[in-house]
PDB file of C-alpha atoms and ligand atoms in Angstrom:
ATOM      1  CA  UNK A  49     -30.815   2.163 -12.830  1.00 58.00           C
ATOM      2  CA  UNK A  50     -30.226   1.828  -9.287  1.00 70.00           C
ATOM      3  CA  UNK A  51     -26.654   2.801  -7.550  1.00 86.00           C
ATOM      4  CA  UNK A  52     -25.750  -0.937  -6.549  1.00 89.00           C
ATOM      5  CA  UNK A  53     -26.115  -1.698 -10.484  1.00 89.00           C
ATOM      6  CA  UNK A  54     -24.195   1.323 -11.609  1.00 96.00           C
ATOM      7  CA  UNK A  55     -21.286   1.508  -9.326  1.00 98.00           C
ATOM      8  CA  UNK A  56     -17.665  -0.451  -9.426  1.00 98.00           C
ATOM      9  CA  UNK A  57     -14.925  -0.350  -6.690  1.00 98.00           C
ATOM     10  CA  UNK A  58     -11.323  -0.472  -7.828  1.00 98.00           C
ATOM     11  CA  UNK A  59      -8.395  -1.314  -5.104  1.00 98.00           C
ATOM     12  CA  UNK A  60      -4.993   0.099  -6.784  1.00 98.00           C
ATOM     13  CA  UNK A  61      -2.555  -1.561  -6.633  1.00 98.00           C
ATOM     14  CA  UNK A  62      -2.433  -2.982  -2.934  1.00 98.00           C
ATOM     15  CA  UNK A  63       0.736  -5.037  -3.287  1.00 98.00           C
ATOM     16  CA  UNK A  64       3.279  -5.886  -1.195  1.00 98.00           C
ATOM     17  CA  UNK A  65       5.957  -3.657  -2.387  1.00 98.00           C
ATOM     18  CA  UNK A  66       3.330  -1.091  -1.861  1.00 98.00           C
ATOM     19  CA  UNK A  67       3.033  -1.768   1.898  1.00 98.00           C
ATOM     20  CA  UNK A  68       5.781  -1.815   4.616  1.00 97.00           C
ATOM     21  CA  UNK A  69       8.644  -3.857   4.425  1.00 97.00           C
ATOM     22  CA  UNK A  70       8.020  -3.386   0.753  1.00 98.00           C
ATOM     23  CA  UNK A  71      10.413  -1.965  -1.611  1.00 98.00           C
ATOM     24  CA  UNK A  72       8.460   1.184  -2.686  1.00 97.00           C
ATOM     25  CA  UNK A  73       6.494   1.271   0.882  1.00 97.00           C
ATOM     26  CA  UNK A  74       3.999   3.602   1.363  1.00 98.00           C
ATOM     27  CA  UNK A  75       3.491   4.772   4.927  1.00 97.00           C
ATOM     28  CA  UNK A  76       0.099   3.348   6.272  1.00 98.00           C
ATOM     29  CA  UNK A  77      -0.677   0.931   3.486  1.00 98.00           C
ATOM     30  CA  UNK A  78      -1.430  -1.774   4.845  1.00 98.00           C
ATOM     31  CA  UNK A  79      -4.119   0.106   7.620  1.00 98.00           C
ATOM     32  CA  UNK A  80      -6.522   0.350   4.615  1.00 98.00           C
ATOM     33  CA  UNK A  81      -6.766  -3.426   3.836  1.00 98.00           C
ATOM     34  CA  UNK A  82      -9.245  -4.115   6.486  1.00 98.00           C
ATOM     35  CA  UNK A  83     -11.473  -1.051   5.624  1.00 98.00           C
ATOM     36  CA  UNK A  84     -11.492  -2.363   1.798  1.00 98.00           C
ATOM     37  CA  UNK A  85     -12.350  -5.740   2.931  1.00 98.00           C
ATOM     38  CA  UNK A  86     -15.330  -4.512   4.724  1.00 98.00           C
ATOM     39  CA  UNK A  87     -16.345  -2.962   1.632  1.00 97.00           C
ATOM     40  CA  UNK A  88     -15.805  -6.118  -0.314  1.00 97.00           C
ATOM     41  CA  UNK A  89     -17.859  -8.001   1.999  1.00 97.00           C
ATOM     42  CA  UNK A  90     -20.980  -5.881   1.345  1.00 96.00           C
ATOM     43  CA  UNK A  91     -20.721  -5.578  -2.465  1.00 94.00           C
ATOM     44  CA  UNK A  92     -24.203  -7.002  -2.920  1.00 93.00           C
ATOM     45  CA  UNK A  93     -25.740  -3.518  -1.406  1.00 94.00           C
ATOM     46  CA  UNK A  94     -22.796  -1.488  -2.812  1.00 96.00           C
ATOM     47  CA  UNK A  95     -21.055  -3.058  -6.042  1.00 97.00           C
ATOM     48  CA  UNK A  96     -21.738  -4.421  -9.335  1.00 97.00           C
ATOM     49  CA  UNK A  97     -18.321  -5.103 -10.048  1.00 98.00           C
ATOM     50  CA  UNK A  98     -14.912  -5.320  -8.192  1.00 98.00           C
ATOM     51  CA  UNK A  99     -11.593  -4.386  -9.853  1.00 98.00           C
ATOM     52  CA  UNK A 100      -8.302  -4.747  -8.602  1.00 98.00           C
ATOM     53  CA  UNK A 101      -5.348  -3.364 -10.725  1.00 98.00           C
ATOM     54  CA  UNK A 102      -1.967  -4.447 -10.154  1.00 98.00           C
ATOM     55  CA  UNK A 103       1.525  -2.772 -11.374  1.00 98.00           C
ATOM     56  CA  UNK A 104       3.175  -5.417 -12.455  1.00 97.00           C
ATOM     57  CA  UNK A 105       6.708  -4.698 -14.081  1.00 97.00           C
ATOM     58  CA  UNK A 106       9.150  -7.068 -15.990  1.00 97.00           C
ATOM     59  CA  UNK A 107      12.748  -6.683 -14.787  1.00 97.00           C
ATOM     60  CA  UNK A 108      14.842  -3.530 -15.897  1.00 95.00           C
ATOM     61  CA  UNK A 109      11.596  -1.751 -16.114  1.00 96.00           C
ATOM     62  CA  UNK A 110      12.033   1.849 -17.528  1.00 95.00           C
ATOM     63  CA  UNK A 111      10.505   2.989 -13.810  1.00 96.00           C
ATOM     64  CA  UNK A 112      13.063   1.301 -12.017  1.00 97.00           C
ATOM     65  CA  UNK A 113      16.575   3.774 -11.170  1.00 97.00           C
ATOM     66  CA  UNK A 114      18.387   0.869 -11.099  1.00 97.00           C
ATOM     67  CA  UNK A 115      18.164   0.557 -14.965  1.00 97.00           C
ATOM     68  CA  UNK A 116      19.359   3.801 -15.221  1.00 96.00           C
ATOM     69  CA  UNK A 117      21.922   3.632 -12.535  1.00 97.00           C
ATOM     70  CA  UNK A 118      20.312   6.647 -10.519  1.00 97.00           C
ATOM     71  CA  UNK A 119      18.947   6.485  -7.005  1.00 97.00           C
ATOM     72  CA  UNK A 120      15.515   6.107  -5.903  1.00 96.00           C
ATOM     73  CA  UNK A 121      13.204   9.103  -6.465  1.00 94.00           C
ATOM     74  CA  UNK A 122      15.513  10.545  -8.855  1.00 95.00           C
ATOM     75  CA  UNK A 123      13.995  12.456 -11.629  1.00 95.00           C
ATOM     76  CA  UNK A 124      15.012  12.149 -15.512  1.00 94.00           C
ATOM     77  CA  UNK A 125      13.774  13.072 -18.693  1.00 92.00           C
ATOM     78  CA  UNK A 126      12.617   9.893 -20.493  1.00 86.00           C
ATOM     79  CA  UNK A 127      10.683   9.946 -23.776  1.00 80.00           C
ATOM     80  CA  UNK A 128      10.383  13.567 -23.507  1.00 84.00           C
ATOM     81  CA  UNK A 129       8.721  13.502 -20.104  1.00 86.00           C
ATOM     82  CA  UNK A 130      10.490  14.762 -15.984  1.00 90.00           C
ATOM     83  CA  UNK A 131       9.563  11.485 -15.146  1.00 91.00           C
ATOM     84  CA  UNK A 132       9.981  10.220 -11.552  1.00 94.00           C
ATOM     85  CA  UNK A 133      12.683   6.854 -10.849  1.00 96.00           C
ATOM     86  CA  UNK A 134      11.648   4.290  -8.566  1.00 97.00           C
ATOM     87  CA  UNK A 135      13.264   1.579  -6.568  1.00 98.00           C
ATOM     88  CA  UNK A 136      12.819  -1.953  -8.493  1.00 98.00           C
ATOM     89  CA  UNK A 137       9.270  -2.702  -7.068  1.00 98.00           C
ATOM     90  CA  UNK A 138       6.061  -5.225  -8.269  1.00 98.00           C
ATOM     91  CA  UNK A 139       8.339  -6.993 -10.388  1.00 98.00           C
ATOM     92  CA  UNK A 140       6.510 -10.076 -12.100  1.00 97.00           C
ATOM     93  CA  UNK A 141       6.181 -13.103 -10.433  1.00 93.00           C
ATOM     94  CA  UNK A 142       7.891 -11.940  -7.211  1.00 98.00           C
ATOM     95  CA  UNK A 143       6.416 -11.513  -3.896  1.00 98.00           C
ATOM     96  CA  UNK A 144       6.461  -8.226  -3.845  1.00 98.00           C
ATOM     97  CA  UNK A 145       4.344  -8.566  -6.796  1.00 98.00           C
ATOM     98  CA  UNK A 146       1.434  -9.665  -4.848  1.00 98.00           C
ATOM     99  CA  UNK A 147      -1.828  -8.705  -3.447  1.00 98.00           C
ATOM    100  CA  UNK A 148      -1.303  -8.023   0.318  1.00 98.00           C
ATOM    101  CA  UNK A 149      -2.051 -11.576   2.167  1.00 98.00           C
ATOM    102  CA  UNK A 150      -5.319 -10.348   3.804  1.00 98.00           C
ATOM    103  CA  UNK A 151      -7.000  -8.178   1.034  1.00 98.00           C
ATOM    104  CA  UNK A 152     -10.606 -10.645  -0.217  1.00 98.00           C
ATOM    105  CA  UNK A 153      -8.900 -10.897  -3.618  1.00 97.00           C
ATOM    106  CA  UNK A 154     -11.233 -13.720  -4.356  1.00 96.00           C
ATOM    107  CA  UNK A 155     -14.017 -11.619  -4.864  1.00 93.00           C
ATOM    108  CA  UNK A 156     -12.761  -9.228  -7.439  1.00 97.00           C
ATOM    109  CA  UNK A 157     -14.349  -9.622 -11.188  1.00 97.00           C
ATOM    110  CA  UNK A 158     -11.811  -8.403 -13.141  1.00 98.00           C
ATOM    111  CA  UNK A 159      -7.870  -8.101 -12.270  1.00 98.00           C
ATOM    112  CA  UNK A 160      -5.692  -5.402 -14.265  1.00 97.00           C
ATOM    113  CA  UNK A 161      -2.197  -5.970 -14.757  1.00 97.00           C
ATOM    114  CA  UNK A 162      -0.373  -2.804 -15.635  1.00 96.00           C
ATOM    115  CA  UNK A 163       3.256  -1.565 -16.616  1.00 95.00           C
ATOM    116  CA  UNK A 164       3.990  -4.420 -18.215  1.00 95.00           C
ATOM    117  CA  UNK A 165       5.835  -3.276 -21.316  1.00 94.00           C
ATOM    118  CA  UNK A 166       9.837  -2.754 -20.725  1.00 94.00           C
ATOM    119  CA  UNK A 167       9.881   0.817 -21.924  1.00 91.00           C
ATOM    120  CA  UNK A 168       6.069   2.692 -20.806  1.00 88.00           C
ATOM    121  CA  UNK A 169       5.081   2.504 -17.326  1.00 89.00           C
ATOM    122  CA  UNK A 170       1.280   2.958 -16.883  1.00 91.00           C
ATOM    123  CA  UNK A 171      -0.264   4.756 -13.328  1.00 95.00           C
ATOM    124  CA  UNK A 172      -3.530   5.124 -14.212  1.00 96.00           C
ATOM    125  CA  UNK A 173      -5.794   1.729 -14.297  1.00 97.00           C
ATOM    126  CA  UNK A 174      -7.659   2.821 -17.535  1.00 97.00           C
ATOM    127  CA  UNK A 175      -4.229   4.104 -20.124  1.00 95.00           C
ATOM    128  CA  UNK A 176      -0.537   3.569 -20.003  1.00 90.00           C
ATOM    129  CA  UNK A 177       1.894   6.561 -19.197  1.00 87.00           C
ATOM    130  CA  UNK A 178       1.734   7.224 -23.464  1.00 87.00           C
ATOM    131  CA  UNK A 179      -1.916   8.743 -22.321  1.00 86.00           C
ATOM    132  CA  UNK A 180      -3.400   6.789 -25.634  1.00 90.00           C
ATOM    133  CA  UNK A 181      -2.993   3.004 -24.978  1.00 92.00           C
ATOM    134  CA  UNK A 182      -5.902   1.958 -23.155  1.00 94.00           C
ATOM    135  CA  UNK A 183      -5.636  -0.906 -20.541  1.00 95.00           C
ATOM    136  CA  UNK A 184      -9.391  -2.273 -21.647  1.00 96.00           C
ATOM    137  CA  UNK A 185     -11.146  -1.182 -18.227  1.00 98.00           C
ATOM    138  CA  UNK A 186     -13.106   1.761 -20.223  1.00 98.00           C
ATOM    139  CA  UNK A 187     -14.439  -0.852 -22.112  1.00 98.00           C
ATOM    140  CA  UNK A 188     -15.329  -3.297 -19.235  1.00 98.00           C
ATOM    141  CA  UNK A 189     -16.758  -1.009 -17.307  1.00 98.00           C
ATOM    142  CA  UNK A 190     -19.183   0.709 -20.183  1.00 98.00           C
ATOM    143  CA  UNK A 191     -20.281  -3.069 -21.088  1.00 98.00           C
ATOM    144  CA  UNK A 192     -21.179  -3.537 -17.861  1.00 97.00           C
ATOM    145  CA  UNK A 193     -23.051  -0.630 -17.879  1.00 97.00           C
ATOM    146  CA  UNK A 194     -20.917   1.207 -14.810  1.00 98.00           C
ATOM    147  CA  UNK A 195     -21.388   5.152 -14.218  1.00 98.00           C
ATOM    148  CA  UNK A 196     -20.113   5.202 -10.729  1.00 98.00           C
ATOM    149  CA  UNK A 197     -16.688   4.592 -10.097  1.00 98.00           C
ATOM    150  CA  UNK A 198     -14.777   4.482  -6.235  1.00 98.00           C
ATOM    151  CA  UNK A 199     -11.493   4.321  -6.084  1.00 98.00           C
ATOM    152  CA  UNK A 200      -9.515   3.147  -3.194  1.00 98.00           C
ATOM    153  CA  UNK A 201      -5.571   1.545  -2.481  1.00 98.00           C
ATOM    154  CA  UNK A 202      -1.886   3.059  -2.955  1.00 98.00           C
ATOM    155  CA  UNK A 203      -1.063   5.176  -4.090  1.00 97.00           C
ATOM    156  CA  UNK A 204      -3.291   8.130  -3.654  1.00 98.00           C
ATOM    157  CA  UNK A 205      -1.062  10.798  -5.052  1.00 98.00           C
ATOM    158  CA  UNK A 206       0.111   8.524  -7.785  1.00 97.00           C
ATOM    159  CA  UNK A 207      -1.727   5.615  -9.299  1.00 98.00           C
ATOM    160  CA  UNK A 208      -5.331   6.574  -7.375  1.00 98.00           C
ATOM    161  CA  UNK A 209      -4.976  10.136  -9.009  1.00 98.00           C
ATOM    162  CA  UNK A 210      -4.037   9.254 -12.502  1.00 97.00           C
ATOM    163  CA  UNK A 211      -6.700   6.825 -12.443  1.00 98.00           C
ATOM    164  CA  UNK A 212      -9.178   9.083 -11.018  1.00 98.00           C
ATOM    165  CA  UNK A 213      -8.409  11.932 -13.280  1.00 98.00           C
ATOM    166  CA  UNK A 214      -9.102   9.441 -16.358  1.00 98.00           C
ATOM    167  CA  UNK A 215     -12.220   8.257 -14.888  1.00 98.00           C
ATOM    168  CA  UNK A 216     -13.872  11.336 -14.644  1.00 98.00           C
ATOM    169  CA  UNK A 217     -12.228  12.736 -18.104  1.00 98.00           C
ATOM    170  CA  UNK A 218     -14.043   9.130 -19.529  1.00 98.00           C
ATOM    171  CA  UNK A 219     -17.384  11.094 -18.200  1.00 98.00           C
ATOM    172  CA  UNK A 220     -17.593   8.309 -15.115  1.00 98.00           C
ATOM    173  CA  UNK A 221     -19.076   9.729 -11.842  1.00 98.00           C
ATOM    174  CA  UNK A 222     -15.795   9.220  -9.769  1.00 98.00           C
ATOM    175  CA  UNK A 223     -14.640   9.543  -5.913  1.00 98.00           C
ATOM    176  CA  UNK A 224     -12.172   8.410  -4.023  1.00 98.00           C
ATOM    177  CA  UNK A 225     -12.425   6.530  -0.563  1.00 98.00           C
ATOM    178  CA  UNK A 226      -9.526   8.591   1.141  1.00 98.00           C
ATOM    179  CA  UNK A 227      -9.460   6.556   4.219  1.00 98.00           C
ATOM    180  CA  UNK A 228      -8.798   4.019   1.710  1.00 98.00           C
ATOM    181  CA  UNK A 229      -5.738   5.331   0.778  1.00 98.00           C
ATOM    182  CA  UNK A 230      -2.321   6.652   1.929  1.00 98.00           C
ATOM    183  CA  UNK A 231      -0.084   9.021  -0.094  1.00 98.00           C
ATOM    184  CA  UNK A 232       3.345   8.607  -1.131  1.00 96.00           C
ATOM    185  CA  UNK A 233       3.826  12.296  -0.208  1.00 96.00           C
ATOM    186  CA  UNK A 234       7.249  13.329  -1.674  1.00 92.00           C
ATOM    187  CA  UNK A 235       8.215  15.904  -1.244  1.00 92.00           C
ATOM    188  CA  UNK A 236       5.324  17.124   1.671  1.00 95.00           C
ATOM    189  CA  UNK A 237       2.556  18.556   0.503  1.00 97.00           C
ATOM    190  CA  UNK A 238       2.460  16.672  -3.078  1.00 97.00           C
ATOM    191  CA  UNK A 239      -0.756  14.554  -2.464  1.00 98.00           C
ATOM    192  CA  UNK A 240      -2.664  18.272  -1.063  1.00 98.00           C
ATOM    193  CA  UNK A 241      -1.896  19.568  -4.500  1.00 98.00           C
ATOM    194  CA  UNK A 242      -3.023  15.653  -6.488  1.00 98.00           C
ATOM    195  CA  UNK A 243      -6.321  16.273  -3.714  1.00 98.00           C
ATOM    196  CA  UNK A 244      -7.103  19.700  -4.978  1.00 98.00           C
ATOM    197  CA  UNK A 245      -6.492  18.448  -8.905  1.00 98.00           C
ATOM    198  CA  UNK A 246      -8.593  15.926  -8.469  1.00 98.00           C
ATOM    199  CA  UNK A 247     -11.698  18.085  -7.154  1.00 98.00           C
ATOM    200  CA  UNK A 248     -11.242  20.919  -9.485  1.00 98.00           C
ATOM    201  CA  UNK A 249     -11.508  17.696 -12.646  1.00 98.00           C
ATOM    202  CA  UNK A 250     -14.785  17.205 -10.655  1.00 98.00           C
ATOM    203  CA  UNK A 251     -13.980  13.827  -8.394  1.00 98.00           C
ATOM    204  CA  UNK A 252     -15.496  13.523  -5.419  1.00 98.00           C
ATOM    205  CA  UNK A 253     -13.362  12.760  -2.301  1.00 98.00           C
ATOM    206  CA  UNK A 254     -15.360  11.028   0.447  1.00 98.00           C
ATOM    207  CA  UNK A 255     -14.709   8.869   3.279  1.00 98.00           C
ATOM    208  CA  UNK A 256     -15.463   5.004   3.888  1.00 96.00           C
ATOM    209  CA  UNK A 257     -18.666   6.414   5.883  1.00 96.00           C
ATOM    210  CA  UNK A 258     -20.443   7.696   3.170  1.00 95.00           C
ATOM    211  CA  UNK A 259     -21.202   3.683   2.205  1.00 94.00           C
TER     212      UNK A 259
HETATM  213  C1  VGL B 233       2.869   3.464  -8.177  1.00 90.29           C
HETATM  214  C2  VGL B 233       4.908   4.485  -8.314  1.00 90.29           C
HETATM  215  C3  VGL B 233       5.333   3.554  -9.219  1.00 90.29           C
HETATM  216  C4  VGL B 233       1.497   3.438  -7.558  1.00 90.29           C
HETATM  217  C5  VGL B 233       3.267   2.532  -9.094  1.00 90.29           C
HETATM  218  O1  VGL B 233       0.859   2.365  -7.564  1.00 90.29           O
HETATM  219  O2  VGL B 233       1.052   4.483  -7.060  1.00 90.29           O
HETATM  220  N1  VGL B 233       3.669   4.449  -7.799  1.00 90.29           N
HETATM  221  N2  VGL B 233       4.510   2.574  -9.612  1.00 90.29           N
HETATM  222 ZN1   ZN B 234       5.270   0.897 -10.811  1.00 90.29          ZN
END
């Protein structure tokens, strides 16, 4: 099989919130939309399939501080887990909640919703944050007969790397586009130790000029 018919590109989460002015912004995020749209735009070399995942949490989400009246960025032990508390961000149906205005979103095949149940957040775009509940994108991906997976949007030390670290544990040839993704970064040096992770599990990190 040929590399155009083998390989997927999935955009994380590249939402509003995500980008600046957002509530959860992530410094840069919005610099990578144009780079993924170029990518987009020459799928029929590159791509079989296009997937963009999207956190999308109800209100009170277990992720949000504010349900546990912390602050932002505070950590807690939920469920047994140090878990990490965010400010109230890509909650459903608000604008925060959607794709940046410029990202192609109209030529994705598949669109993942994620963190949708009240008490389990899910990074990763293929399980929830219990590790077993799958969000079906194994399964879309092996019936479409995918073995290269590139993974690009926000954020790279967060959703990117959980989702990369599942993709190669599912035995799928990963990488991620760095310059097709900014870190969250906190504190410094957090998304160097997610990069070095990620190459010891065996993903490849490349850059948008490898295409
Ligand atoms: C993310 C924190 C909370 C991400 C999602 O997309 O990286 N980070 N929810
Ligand atoms: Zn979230």
């Amino acid at each position: 099989m040929n590399t155009l018919e083998s390989s997927a590109l999935i955009i994380v989460d590249l939402q509003i919130d995500f980008c600046p002015g957002g509530s959860l912004a992530v410094n840069g995020g919005h610099e990578i939309v144009s780079g993924i749209n170029d990518l987009i735009s020459k799928r029929s070399v590159l791509f079989k399939k296009i997937i963009l995942t999207a956190d999308w949490h109800p209100v009170n989400h277990i992720s949000f501080a504010s349900t546990h009246n912390l602050e932002p960025f505070a950590r807690k032990v939920v469920g047994g887990d140090i878990v990490t508390l965010w400010p109230d961000h890509c909650v459903e149906g608000l604008k925060g909640s959607e794709f940046h205005p410029d990202l192609q979103v109209e030529k994705s095949d598949l669109i993942i919703r994620k963190g949708r149940k009240s008490n389990l957040d899910s990074y990763s775009a293929f399980f929830e944050n219990d590790r077993v509940t799958p969000t079906g994108l194994k399964g879309y991906l092996t019936d479409h007969s995918i073995q290269k997976v590139y993974l690009s949007g926000l954020a790279f030390d967060w959703c990117v790397y959980f989702s990369a670290m599942d993709s190669t544990k599912l035995g799928f040839e990963t990488y991620v586009i760095k310059d097709l993704t900014r870190s969250i970064d906190l504190p410094a040096g957090y998304a160097l130790e997610k990069e070095i992770e990620m190459k010891r599990a065996g993903v490849k990190i490349i850059d948008s000029s490898y295409f």
